[in-house]
Structure formats: C-alpha cells, structure tokens
XYZ file of C-alpha atoms in Angstrom:
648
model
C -112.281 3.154 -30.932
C -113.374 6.717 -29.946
C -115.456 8.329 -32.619
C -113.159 11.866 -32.485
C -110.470 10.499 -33.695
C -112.151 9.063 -37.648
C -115.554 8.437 -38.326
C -116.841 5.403 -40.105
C -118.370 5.871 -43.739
C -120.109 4.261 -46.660
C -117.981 0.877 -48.121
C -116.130 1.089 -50.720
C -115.514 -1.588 -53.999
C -113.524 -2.091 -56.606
C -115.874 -2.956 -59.720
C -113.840 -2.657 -62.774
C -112.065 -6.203 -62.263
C -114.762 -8.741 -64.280
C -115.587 -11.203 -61.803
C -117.894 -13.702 -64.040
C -114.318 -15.111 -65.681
C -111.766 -17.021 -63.873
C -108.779 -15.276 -62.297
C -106.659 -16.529 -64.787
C -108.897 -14.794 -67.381
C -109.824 -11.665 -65.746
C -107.178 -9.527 -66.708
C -107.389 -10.191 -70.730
C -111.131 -9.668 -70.383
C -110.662 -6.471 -69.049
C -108.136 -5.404 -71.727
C -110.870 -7.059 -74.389
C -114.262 -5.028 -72.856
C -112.569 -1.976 -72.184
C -113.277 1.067 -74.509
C -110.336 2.112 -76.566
C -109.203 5.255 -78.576
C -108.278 5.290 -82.310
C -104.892 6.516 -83.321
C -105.958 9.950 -84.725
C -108.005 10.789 -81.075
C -105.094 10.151 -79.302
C -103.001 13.543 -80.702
C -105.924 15.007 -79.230
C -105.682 13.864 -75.743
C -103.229 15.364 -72.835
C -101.705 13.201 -69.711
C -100.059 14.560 -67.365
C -97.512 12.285 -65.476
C -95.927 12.968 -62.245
C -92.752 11.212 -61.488
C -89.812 9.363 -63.863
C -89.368 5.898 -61.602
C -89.787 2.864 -63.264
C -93.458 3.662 -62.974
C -93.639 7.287 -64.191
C -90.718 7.062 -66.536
C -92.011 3.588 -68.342
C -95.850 5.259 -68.328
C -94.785 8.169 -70.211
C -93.084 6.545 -72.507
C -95.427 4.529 -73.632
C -98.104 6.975 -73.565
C -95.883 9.161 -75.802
C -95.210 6.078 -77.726
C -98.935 5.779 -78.311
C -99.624 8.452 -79.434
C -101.284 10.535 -76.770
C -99.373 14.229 -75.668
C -97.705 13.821 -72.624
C -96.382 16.627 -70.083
C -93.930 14.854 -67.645
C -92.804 16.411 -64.334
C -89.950 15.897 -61.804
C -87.814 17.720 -59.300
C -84.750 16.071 -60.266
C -82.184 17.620 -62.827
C -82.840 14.305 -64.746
C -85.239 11.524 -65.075
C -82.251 9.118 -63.961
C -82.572 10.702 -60.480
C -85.645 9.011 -59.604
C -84.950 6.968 -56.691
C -85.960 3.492 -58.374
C -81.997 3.844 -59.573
C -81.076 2.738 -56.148
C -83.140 -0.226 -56.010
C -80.360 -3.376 -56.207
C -81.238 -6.607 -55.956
C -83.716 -7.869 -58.217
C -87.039 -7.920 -59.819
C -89.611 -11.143 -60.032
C -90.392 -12.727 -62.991
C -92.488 -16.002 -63.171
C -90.245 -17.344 -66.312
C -89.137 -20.603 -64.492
C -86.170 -20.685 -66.121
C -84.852 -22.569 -63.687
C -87.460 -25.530 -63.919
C -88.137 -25.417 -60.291
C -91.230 -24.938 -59.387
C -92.156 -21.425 -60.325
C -95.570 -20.254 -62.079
C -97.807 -17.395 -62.553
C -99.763 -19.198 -59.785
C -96.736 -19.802 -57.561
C -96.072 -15.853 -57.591
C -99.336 -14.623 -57.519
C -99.200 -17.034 -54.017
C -96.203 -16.008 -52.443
C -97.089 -12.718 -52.953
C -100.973 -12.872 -51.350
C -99.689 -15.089 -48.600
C -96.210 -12.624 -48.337
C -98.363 -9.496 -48.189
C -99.974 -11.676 -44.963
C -103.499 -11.550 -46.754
C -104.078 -7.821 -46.981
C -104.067 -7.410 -50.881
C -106.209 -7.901 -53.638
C -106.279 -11.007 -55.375
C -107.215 -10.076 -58.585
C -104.056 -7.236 -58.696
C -102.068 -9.803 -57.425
C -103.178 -12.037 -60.382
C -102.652 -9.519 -62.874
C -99.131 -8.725 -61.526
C -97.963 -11.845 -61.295
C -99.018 -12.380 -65.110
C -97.509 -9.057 -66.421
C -94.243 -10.112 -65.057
C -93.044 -12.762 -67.742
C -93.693 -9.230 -70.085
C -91.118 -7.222 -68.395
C -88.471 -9.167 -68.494
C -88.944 -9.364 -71.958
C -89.015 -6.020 -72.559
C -86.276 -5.143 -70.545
C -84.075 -7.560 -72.337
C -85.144 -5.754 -75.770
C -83.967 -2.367 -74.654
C -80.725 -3.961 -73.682
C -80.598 -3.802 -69.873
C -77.530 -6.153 -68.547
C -79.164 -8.792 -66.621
C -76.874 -11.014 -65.085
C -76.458 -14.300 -67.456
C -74.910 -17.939 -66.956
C -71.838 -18.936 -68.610
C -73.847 -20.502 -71.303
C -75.478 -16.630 -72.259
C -79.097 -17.731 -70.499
C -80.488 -15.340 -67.816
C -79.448 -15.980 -64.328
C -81.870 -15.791 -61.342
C -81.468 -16.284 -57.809
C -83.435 -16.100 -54.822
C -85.389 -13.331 -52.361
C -87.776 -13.870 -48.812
C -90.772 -15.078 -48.652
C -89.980 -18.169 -51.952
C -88.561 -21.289 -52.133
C -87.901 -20.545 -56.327
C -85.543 -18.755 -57.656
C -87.215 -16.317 -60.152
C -85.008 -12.850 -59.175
C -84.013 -11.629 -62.653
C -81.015 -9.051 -61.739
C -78.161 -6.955 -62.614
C -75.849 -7.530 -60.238
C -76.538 -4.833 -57.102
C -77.875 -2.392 -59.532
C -80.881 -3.349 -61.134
C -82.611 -0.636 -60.419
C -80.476 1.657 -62.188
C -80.527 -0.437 -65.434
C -84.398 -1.114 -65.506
C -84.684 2.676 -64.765
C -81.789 3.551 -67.800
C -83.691 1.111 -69.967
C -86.819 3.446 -69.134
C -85.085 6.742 -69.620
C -83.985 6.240 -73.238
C -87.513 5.016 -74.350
C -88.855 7.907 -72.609
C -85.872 10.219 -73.981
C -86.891 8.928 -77.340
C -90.307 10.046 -77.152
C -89.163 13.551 -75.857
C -87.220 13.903 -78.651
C -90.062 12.939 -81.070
C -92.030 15.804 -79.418
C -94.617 13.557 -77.985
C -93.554 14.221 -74.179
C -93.048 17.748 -73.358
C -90.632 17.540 -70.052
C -90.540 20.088 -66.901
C -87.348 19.004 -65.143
C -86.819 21.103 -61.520
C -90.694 21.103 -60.825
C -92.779 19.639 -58.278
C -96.382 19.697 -58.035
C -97.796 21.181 -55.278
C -101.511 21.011 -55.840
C -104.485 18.793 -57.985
C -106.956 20.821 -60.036
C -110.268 18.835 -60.087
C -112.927 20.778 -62.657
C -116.270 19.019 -61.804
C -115.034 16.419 -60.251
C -112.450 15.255 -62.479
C -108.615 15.565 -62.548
C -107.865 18.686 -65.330
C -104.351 19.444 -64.222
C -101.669 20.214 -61.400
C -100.425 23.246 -59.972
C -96.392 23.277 -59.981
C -93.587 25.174 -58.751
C -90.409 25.755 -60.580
C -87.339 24.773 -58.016
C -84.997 26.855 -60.029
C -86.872 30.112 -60.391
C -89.140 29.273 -58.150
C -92.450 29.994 -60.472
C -95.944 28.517 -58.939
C -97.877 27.403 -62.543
C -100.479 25.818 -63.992
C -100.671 23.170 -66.443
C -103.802 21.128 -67.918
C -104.642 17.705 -69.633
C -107.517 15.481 -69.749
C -105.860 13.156 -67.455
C -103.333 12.928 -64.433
C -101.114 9.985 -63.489
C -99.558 10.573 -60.398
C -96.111 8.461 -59.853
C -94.356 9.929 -57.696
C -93.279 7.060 -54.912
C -93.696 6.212 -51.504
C -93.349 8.314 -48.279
C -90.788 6.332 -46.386
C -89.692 9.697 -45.784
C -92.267 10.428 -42.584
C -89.559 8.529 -40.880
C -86.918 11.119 -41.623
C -83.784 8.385 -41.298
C -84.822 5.757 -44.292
C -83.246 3.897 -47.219
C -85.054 6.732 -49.458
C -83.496 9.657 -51.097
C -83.276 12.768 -49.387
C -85.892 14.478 -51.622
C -88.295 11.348 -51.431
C -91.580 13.201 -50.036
C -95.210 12.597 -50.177
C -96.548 16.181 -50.915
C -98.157 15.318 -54.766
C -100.344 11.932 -53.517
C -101.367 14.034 -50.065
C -102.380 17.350 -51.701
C -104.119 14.795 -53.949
C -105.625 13.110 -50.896
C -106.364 16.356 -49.669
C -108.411 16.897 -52.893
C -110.172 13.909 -52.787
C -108.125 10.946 -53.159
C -108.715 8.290 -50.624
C -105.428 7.438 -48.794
C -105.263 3.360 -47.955
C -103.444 1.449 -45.359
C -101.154 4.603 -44.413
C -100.023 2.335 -41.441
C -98.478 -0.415 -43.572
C -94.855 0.625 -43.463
C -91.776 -1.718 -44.588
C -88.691 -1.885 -42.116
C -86.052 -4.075 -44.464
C -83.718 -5.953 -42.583
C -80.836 -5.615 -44.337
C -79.197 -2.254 -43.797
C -76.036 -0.582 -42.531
C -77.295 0.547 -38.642
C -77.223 4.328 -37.490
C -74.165 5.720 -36.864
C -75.275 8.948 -35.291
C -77.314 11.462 -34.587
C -75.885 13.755 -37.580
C -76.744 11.047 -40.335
C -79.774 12.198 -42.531
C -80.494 9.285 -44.054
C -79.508 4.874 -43.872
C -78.200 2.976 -46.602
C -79.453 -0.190 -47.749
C -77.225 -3.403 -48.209
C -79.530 -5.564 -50.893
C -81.805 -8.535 -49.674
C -80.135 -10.764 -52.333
C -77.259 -10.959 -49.978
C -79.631 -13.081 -47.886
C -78.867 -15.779 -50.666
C -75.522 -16.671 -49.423
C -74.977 -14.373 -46.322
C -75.840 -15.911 -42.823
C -77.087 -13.737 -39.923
C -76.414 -14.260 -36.782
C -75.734 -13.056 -32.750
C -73.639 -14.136 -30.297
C -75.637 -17.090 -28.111
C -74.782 -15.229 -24.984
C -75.583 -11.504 -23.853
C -72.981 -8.802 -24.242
C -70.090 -10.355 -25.967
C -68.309 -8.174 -28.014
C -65.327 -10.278 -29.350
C -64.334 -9.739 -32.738
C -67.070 -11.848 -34.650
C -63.875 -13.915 -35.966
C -63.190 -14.939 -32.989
C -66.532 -15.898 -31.894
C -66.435 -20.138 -32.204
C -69.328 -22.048 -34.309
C -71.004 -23.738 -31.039
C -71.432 -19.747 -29.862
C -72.895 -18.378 -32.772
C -77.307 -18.301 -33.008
C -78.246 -18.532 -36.712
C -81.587 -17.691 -35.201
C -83.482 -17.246 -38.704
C -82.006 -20.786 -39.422
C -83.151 -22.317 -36.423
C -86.475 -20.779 -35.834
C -87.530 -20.981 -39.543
C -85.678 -24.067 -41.039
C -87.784 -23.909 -44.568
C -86.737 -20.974 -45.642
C -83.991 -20.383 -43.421
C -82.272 -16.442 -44.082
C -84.610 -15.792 -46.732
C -88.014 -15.366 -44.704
C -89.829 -12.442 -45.868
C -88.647 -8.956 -44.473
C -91.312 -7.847 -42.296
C -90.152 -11.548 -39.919
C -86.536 -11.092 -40.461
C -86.775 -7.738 -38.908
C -88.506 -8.329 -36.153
C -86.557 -11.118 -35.015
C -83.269 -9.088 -35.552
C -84.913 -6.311 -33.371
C -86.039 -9.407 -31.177
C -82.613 -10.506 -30.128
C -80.991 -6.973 -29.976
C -83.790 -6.495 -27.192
C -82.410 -9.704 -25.597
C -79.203 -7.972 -25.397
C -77.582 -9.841 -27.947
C -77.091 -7.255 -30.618
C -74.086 -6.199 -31.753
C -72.156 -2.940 -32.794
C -72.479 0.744 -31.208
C -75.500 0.502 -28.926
C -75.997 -3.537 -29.410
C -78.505 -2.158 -32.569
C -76.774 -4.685 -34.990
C -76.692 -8.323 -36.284
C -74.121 -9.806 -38.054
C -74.358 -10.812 -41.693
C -71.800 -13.391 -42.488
C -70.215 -14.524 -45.789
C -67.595 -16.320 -44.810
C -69.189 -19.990 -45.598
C -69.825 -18.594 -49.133
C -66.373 -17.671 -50.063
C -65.039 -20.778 -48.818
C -67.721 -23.045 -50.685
C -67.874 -20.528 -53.966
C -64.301 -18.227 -53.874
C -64.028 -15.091 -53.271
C -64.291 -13.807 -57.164
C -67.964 -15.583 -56.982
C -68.835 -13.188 -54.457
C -67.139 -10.204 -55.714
C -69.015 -11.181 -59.136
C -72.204 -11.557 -57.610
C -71.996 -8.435 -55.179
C -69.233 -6.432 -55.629
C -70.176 -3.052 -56.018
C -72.475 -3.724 -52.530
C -69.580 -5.205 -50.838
C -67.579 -1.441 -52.054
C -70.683 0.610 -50.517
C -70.533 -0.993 -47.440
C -66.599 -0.685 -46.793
C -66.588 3.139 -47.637
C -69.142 3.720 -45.687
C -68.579 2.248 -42.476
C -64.486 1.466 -42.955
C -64.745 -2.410 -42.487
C -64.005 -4.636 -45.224
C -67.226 -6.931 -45.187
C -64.684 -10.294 -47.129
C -62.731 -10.592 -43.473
C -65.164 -9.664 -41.498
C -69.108 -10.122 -40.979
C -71.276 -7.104 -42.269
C -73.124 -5.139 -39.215
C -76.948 -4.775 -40.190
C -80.028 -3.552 -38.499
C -83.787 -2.853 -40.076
C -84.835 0.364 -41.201
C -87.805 2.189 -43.474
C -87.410 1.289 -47.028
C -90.845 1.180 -48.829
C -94.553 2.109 -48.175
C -97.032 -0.634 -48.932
C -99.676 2.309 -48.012
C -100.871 5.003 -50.524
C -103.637 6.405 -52.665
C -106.903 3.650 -52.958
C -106.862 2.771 -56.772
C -109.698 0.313 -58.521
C -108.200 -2.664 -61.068
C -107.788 0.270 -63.782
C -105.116 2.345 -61.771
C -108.074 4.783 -61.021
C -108.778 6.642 -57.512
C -111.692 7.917 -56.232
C -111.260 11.454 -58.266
C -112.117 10.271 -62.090
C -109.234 11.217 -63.972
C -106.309 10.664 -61.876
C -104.472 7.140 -62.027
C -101.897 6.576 -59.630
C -99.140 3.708 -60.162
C -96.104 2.171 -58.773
C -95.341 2.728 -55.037
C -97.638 5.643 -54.909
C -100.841 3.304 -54.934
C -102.200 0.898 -52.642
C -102.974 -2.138 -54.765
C -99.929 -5.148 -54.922
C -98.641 -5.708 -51.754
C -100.572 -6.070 -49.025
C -99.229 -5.620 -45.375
C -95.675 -6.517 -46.671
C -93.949 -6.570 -49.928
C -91.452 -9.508 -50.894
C -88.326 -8.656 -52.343
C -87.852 -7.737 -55.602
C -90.927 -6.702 -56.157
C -91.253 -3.184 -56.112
C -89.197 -3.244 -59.483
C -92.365 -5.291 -60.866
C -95.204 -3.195 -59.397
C -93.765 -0.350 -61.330
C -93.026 -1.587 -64.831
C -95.997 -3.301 -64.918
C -98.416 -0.706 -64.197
C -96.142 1.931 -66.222
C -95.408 -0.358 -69.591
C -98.093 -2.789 -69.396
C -101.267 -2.061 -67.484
C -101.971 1.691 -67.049
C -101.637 2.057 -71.085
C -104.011 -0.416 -71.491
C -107.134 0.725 -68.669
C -106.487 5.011 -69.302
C -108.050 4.378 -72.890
C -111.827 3.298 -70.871
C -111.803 6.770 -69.444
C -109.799 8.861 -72.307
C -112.538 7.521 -74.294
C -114.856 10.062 -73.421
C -112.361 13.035 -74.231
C -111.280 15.449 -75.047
C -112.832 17.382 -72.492
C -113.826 20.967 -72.365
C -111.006 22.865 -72.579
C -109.720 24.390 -68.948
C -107.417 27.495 -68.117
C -106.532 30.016 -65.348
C -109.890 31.434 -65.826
C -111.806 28.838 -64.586
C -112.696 29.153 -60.844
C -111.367 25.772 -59.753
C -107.919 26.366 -61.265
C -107.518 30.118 -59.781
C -108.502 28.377 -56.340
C -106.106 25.968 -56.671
C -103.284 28.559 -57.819
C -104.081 31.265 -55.090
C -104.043 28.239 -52.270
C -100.551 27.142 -53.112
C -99.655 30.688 -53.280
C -101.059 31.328 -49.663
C -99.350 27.999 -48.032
C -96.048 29.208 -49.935
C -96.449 32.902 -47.958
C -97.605 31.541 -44.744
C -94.378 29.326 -44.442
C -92.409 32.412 -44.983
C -94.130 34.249 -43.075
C -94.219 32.520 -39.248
C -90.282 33.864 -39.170
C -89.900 31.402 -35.976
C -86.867 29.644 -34.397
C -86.807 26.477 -35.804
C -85.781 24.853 -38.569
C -88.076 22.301 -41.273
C -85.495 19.612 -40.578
C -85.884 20.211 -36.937
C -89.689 19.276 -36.961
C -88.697 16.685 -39.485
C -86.209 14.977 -37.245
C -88.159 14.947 -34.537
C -91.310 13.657 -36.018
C -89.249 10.904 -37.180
C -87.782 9.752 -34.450
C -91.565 9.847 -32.956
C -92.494 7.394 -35.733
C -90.042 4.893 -34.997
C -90.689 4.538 -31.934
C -94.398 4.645 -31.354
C -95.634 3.594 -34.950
C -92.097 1.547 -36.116
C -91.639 -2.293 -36.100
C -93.676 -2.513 -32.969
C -96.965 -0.960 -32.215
C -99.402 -0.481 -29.255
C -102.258 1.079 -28.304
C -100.849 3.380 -25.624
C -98.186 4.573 -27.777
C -99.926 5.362 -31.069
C -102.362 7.482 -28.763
C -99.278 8.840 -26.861
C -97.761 9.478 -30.617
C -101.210 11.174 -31.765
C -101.295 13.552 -29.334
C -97.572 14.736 -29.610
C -98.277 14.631 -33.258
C -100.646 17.709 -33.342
C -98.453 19.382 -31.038
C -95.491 18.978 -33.583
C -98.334 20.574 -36.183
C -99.630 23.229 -33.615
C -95.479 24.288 -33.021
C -94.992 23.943 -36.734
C -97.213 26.521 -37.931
C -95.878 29.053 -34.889
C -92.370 28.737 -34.581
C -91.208 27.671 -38.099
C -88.255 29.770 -39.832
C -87.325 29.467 -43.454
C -85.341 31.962 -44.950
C -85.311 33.335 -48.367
C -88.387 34.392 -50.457
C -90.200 31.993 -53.287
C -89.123 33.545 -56.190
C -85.717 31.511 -56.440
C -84.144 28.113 -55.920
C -85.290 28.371 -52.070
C -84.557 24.303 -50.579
C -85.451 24.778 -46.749
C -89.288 26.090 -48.274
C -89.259 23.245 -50.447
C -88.410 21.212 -47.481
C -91.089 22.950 -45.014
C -93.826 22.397 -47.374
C -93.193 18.676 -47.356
C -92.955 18.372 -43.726
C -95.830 20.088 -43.333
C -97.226 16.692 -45.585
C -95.573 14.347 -43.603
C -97.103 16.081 -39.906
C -100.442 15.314 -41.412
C -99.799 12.235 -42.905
C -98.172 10.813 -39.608
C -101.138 11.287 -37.940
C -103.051 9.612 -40.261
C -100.778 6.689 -40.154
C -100.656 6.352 -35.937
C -105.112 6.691 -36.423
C -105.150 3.650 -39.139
C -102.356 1.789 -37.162
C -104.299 2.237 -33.648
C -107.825 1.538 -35.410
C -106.293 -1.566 -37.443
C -106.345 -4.118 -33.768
C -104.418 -6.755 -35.374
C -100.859 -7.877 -36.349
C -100.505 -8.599 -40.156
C -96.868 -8.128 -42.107
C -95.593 -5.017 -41.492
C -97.926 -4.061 -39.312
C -97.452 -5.513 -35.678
C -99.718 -4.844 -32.472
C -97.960 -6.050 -29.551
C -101.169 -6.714 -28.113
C -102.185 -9.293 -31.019
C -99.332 -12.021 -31.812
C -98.997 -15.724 -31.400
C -97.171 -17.811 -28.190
C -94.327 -17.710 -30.790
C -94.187 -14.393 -30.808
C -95.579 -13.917 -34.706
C -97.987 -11.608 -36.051
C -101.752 -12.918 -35.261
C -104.232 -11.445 -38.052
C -107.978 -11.289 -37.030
C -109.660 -11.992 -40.425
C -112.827 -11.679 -38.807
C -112.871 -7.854 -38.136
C -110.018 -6.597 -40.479
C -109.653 -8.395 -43.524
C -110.649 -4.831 -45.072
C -108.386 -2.215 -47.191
C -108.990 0.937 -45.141
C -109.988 3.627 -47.308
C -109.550 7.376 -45.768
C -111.455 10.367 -46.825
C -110.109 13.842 -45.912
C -112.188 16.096 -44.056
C -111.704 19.628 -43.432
C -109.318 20.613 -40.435
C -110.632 20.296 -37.197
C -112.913 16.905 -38.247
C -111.647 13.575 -38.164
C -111.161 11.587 -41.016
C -113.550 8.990 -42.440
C -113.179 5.602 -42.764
C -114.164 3.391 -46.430
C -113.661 -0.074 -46.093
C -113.294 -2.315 -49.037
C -113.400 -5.745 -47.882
C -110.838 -8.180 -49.657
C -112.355 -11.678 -50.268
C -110.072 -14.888 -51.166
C -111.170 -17.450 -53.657
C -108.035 -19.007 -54.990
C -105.869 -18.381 -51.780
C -107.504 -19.440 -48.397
C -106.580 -17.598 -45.443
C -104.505 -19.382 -42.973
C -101.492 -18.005 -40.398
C -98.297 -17.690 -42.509
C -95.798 -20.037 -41.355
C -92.290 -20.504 -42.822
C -91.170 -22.852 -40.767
C-alpha cells in the first residue's frame, strides 16, 4: 500500500477487560474491581450526553436516575425523533423461551461468527449477557412486546440463527423500546436531574489537557454557537449511513459530533465496514432522498426469489413454481431466507447482475408471502406485519397480500465508528461513546435485531456501570470560556460556520451530497476493488477541493438556517468518505460487509485472510495535507476458533 495515502503507527489494546477470569466471568469482575462514586459525589459530577436513541436516551436516564447532573442534547424537536424509532423488527435476547437451543453462549457465537470474526470477543460476551437484562427492563416500563395466546412473550427468528430469540413489537419495536426510554428519561427531566437542549447539535469537542470538558453547540432555532461543560462526555449520536446520501436513515442522520470528535482525537475504527440490508423497497428515482426499509423479520415467512430465466417480466403471479429460483433456499439450505444480511445482499445483487432482477431497471427481487397466507391466513400475517405490509402499499401502490413485494439492498447501519476500550472509553479520557456510534459489537456485519441490543445495553446497563472508574477522580477543575482550549474551540466553529457562508458559489450542499453518494455506492458499496477505491479517492478530494470553492448556502447563522446545517455535515461526510475508500483499499480481504472482489471463494463468498487482517483498524487524524495513521488492535479468539462462515 503506498505510504501517502496513511501511515502505519504504534498498536493499540484494549486493557480494561480482566483477562485472568474466564469469559463468562469477565464482565462481573470488571463491574466488582472498578472504582465507584458514593451517592453524595455524584450531585457533584456533570455528563454530558449527545443523542436520545436507545443508547443516548436510556444513558441519560439512568445517569439522571443515579444521581449524577446530566445535560442532554439533540437536534430533534423531541427525544422520540431519534431514529432508533424506526427500527422494526426485533431485538435479541438470550431468554430461550422457546427451549430451543438458545444461550448466552449460543448468541455471543452467532454474533462473533455473524460479524465474520472482526469483533471483540470479550464485548461480544458482555453483550450477549446484558441481553436477558433488557428484556426485562423493557417489560417493566411497559413496552408491548408481542405475546402468545397464553400471555408469554413471543419470539421469532432473524439471519445469521437457527433459534428463535427476536423479542418484538410487531414492525415497531423500535419505537416502543425508544418510548419506553423517553418516559424514564422524561422522568428524570422533570426531577431536575437532566437539564435538556432540544434543537442543538454539537459541532465541536473541548478537550482541557487532554480530557473531554465539554462540547461546543449550535442552537438550530436561533442559531446560537455555545458552550457547555461537564466532567464527562458521552457521545451517542448514531451511525453515518448517511455518507451514502440514499439510505434507510433519517434525513438528518449525520456524522458531524463522532468526526469533529475524531478530528479532536478520537480514533475512528473500521470506517469501511458498512451494512447494505437486503430487505428494502428499491429506488424509484433520481428525485428520492432517501430508501425505506421493509423489516428483516419478514424473512421469517417471506420467500425471495427471481425468475430462473433472464428478462422475464410476467406478472410474478403468473410466473409457474418449476420457473421460480429460491436461490437463498437452494444455495444455503440450513438457514435458507434467513442467512445473515451482508450474504443475502450480495446474492440478490448477484442475480440482478445475471439479468434476472426484477422491477424498473431489473434492480429488484421478489419477496413472496403467498405460501404463508395459505399455510397461516391472511389475519396471521396482517397480525404479525401489518403496519409493514401498509408502508409498503402507500409507498410504492402495490398491495404486497396479491402480489410479491419488490426488494433490493441498501445502506442501513454502520458497523464502523469511534475505537472504544471494554469501558465505553476512546482514546480522549473522558469521552465514552455508545450504541451505533462506537466500534465495539459487531464486527464486519451485524445480525438482525441487534442494533436494538447494542444500544440498551451500553445505555441502561454497561456505560452506568464503567463511567464511575473514571468519574472517580472528579470533579475536575472547573472550566469556562476563559480557558484557552474552550475559546479555540468556540472561535473554530465560528470560522467553519463563516467560511461556508462565505464561498457564495453555484452549488448546492445536497448537490455535493448526492453526488458523493452515488460515488460511494458504486466504488466503496456491496462490492469493492482496488482500482475503484483508488479511482473513488481521487474523485473524492476533488468533490472536497470543489466543495470549499463553489459551495452556496444562503442565509446567515443567526437563525434556523437548514442548507448550513446541511453543508457543515457534508463537509463531515467528504472527509469521512475518504477515510472509508483508504481503510476499505488498505483492508485486502473480504469479511461481512466488507467484500474485495479480488479476495472471495470459487463459490463466490467472502474469503477473510486472518493472517494479515484479523486487526481492528484504529485511525488517528492528522492535520490536512498528511495522511492518516494507522493503530491496529489485533483481535485474538479463545472461545470461538476462526474458520470460513458457512451456512449451508
């Protein structure tokens, strides 16, 4: 790899995990040796927490609940405008309620051998452990999991398991888990232990020797640049899906707080591991501005299939059996439709490139339910998926009970993000980052229906219980806009806020957004190689070089201004793309979401190379015009052996 595009630098470890106990063991004996604060210190402490997901939300809740002072912070009017209320199918819990199987170990396995072999074992472990908690929670704040006739909790299946331990609320779980959240989080702002700042988004980290003191914020409505300070900052603000521009994420979705943060410090891991679900309603159009997910749980009693031969576009009802390819069925008979997502998608964009795909542009599969309603009924279905079943009619006009849903893969969640240690820590003491905004669960691909679990856990369960090692040492010396480090920070936001204003080009933010998008998906999508990721790097700081020079927003920063909120996180997502295509061209291997054309099996699957990349690749910012510089952490397996991941 050529040395100008990243250097190589010093490894990097996680040592806060307590390696002399079993796995099994490892997280309780971190809870038990870790330092802790008394009641009466805590009223004495700040946290700041960025984001009200399931991970933001449930942190600050229970922070507040603690007894610590929080200051929460979102751009949304409400914390029930986080994006983790559009999640829908499910999230894992190793109950075994079903007596089939499932265990702590069973999830903790699926998920290391789901993630391909690219994640941590011992945050796998602890995960997978934590998860039996959440359910149990969420039942006590009332959320509406689905339940049997006889009142018991119902699960059902997702990829990459052959258990069914998918706790769920019909296609809405995410909304529930995340209304469960807001009311304990509500509560605590009401009890005046969470001061809220609705409408702002931080644009900046302040680091006062070396440790997280606060964040630099601007006001959406008024459009006010601030400061505000705490002894610690928890940053949980989501995935950037959004580099993409067309994904299943909400419009406002960005990565601004976790890059400025980067930008400060923070190492940024596996940017290149992306997630393309393949279960969503395909692109209409060049106007659309964003896709629309149809839930993997659908994959439970939906079959997807092509026609057998090229080009036929007969109705799909009038397609016979004996013409039909059920080609997950037949290439992966063990787990038939419900392989994990990053395989499902690329064998649905494998038979659209045989010509076999179907819909506007043959970029569609068919997702078929008509088996289901004649083995279950139709008002199984409609119980089971109703409201998804609504979505899709109004928006595409086709009623999915007489005829076969049209899907195709598309971005949905970021596996990628800030490097964190077994507390929740990054590499700036002082700021935790959870949920999808961290590294640390996942791997190279994330299973189904657990995103939902990555971000309760660390919110409820494990970030309350590590922050107390390094509150311990607080309250720190008291910091305000006097201090050189926060007047740095303030006047730098301020001069990136007047130098977007000021280029007074031709082109718009969304402009440069859609067209570093489209350059994504193509050159650093489902399918990578090494002459397109260089082809994609080079166009990339063009994109950044036209940015800066021909950029028009309108307006001024002193009011609700969206096209400069929307340039400042393009300008993010420029930088961050590059990143991505260096780690994605430097990482010479195929594993989950990641996949080198140049490294797969006969078969056409991804082909790892353990020897030379079974690392977590840890980037350090540099100042512009150097490249960055790669940490590696290597990831070593004990309980789960590497092998190839078959599901056949």
């Amino acid at each position: 790899m050529p040395l100008e595009l990243f250097n190589v630098g010093e490894p990097i470890a996680d040592t806060k995990a307590p390696m002399d106990v079993p796995i099994g063991e490892r997280w309780s004996e971190r809870r038990f040796r870790g330092r802790l604060v008394n009641p009466a210190n805590r009223r004495k402490l700040t946290v700041i927490v960025v984001g009200t997901g399931l991970a933001g939300g449930s942190a600050a809740a229970t922070l507040g609940e603690a007894g610590y002072k929080v200051k929460s912070f979102w751009y949304q009017d409400s914390p029930r405008r986080a994006h983790s209320v559009a999640a829908q199918g499910g999230i894992n819990a190793a109950k075994n309620y079903r007596n089939d199987g499932d265990s702590v170990h069973r999830l903790f396995y699926d998920t290391v051998k789901g993630g391909d072999f690219r994640s941590r074992e011992n945050n796998v472990h602890r995960l997978a452990e934590v998860s039996v908690n959440i359910i149990d929670q969420a039942v006590a704040q009332g959320v509406p999991f689905a339940r049997e006739y006889g009142g018991l909790l119902d699960n059902r299946s997702f990829g990459g398991a052959q258990v069914s331990r998918t706790f769920y609320a019909r296609g809405q779980t995410g909304q529930q888990l995340l209304y469960g959240a807001y009311q304990a989080l509500e509560r605590q702002i009401a009890a005046g232990n969470v001061e809220e700042n609705s409408r702002t988004e931080m644009l900046d980290l302040i680091v006062v020797d070396g440790r997280a003191r606060g964040i630099v914020a601007r006001d959406l409505v008024t459009g006010e640049i601030s400061t505000h300070y705490a002894d610690a900052v928890v940053v949980a603000s989501g995935g950037y899906g959004n580099v993409f521009y067309l994904s299943t994420n909400a419009k406002g979705s960005n990565t601004t707080a976790i890059w400025r943060a980067h930008k400060r410090g923070a190492y940024f891991a596996n940017p290149c591991y992306t997630q393309i679900h393949p279960t969503c309603i395909p692109v209409k159009g060049d106007y659309q501005s964003k896709l629309t997910l149809m839930s993997e749980s659908l994959r439970n009693d939906g079959r997807v299939w092509v026609p057998k031969e090229r080009g036929d576009d007969r109705d799909p009802r009038q397609i016979p059996e004996d013409e039909r390819d059920y080609y997950l069925e037949r290439i992966y008979p063990a787990f038939g439709n419900l392989v994990p997502r990053d395989i499902a998608s690329r064998q649905a964009k494998n038979v659209c490139d045989e010509g076999r795909g179907v819909g506007p542009g043959g970029l569609g599969v068919y997702l078929d339910f008509s088996d289901a309603m004649e083995r279950l009924g139709r008002p199984a279905i409609e119980a089971k998926y109703g409201n998804l079943f609504d979505m899709y009619a109004q928006i595409t006009g086709e009623d999915p009970y007489e005829t076969p849903m049209r899907i195709y893969p598309a971005v949905h969640y970021t596996m990628g993000g800030l490097w964190v240690d077994y507390d929740l820590q990054s590499t700036i003491p002082g700021m935790f980052v959870i949920g999808e905004a961290n590294f640390s669960d996942h791997g190279a691909n994330r299973l189904g229906a657990s995103a939902l679990m990555q971000g309760l856990a660390d919110g409820y369960f494990v970030l309350p219980a590590t922050i107390s090692e390094y509150l311990a040492d607080g309250p720190f010396d008291k910091v305000d806009d006097s201090h050189p480090a926060a007047r740095e920070a303030l006047e730098g936001v301020q001069q990136q806020t007047q130098r977007l204003l000021s280029i007074n080009g031709n082109r718009t933010p969304a402009s440069f957004h859609r067209e570093l998008g489209q350059l994504m998906w193509d050159l650093c999508g489902m399918e990578r190689t090494d002459e397109g990721l260089r082809k994609a790097i080079d166009r990339i700081r063009e994109i950044r070089q036209e940015f800066w020079t021909d950029l028009k927003v309108g307006g001024d920063w002193h009011s609700f201004n969206q096209t400069l909120e929307h340039a400042g996180r393009v300008a993010d997502f420029i930088e961050l793309g590059e990143l991505m295509c260096i780690d994605a061209l430097h990482r010479r291997e195929s594993c989950g979401g990641h996949f080198r054309a140049e490294s797969q099996t006969p078969e056409g699957e991804a082909l790892r190379d353990d020897e030379n990349f079974a690392y977590v690749a840890a980037w350090e910012w540099t100042p512009e015009g150097q490249p960055p510089v790669l940490h590696r952490e290597n990831l070593e397996y004990e309980y789960v052996h590497l092998a190839q991941r078959s599901y056949k």
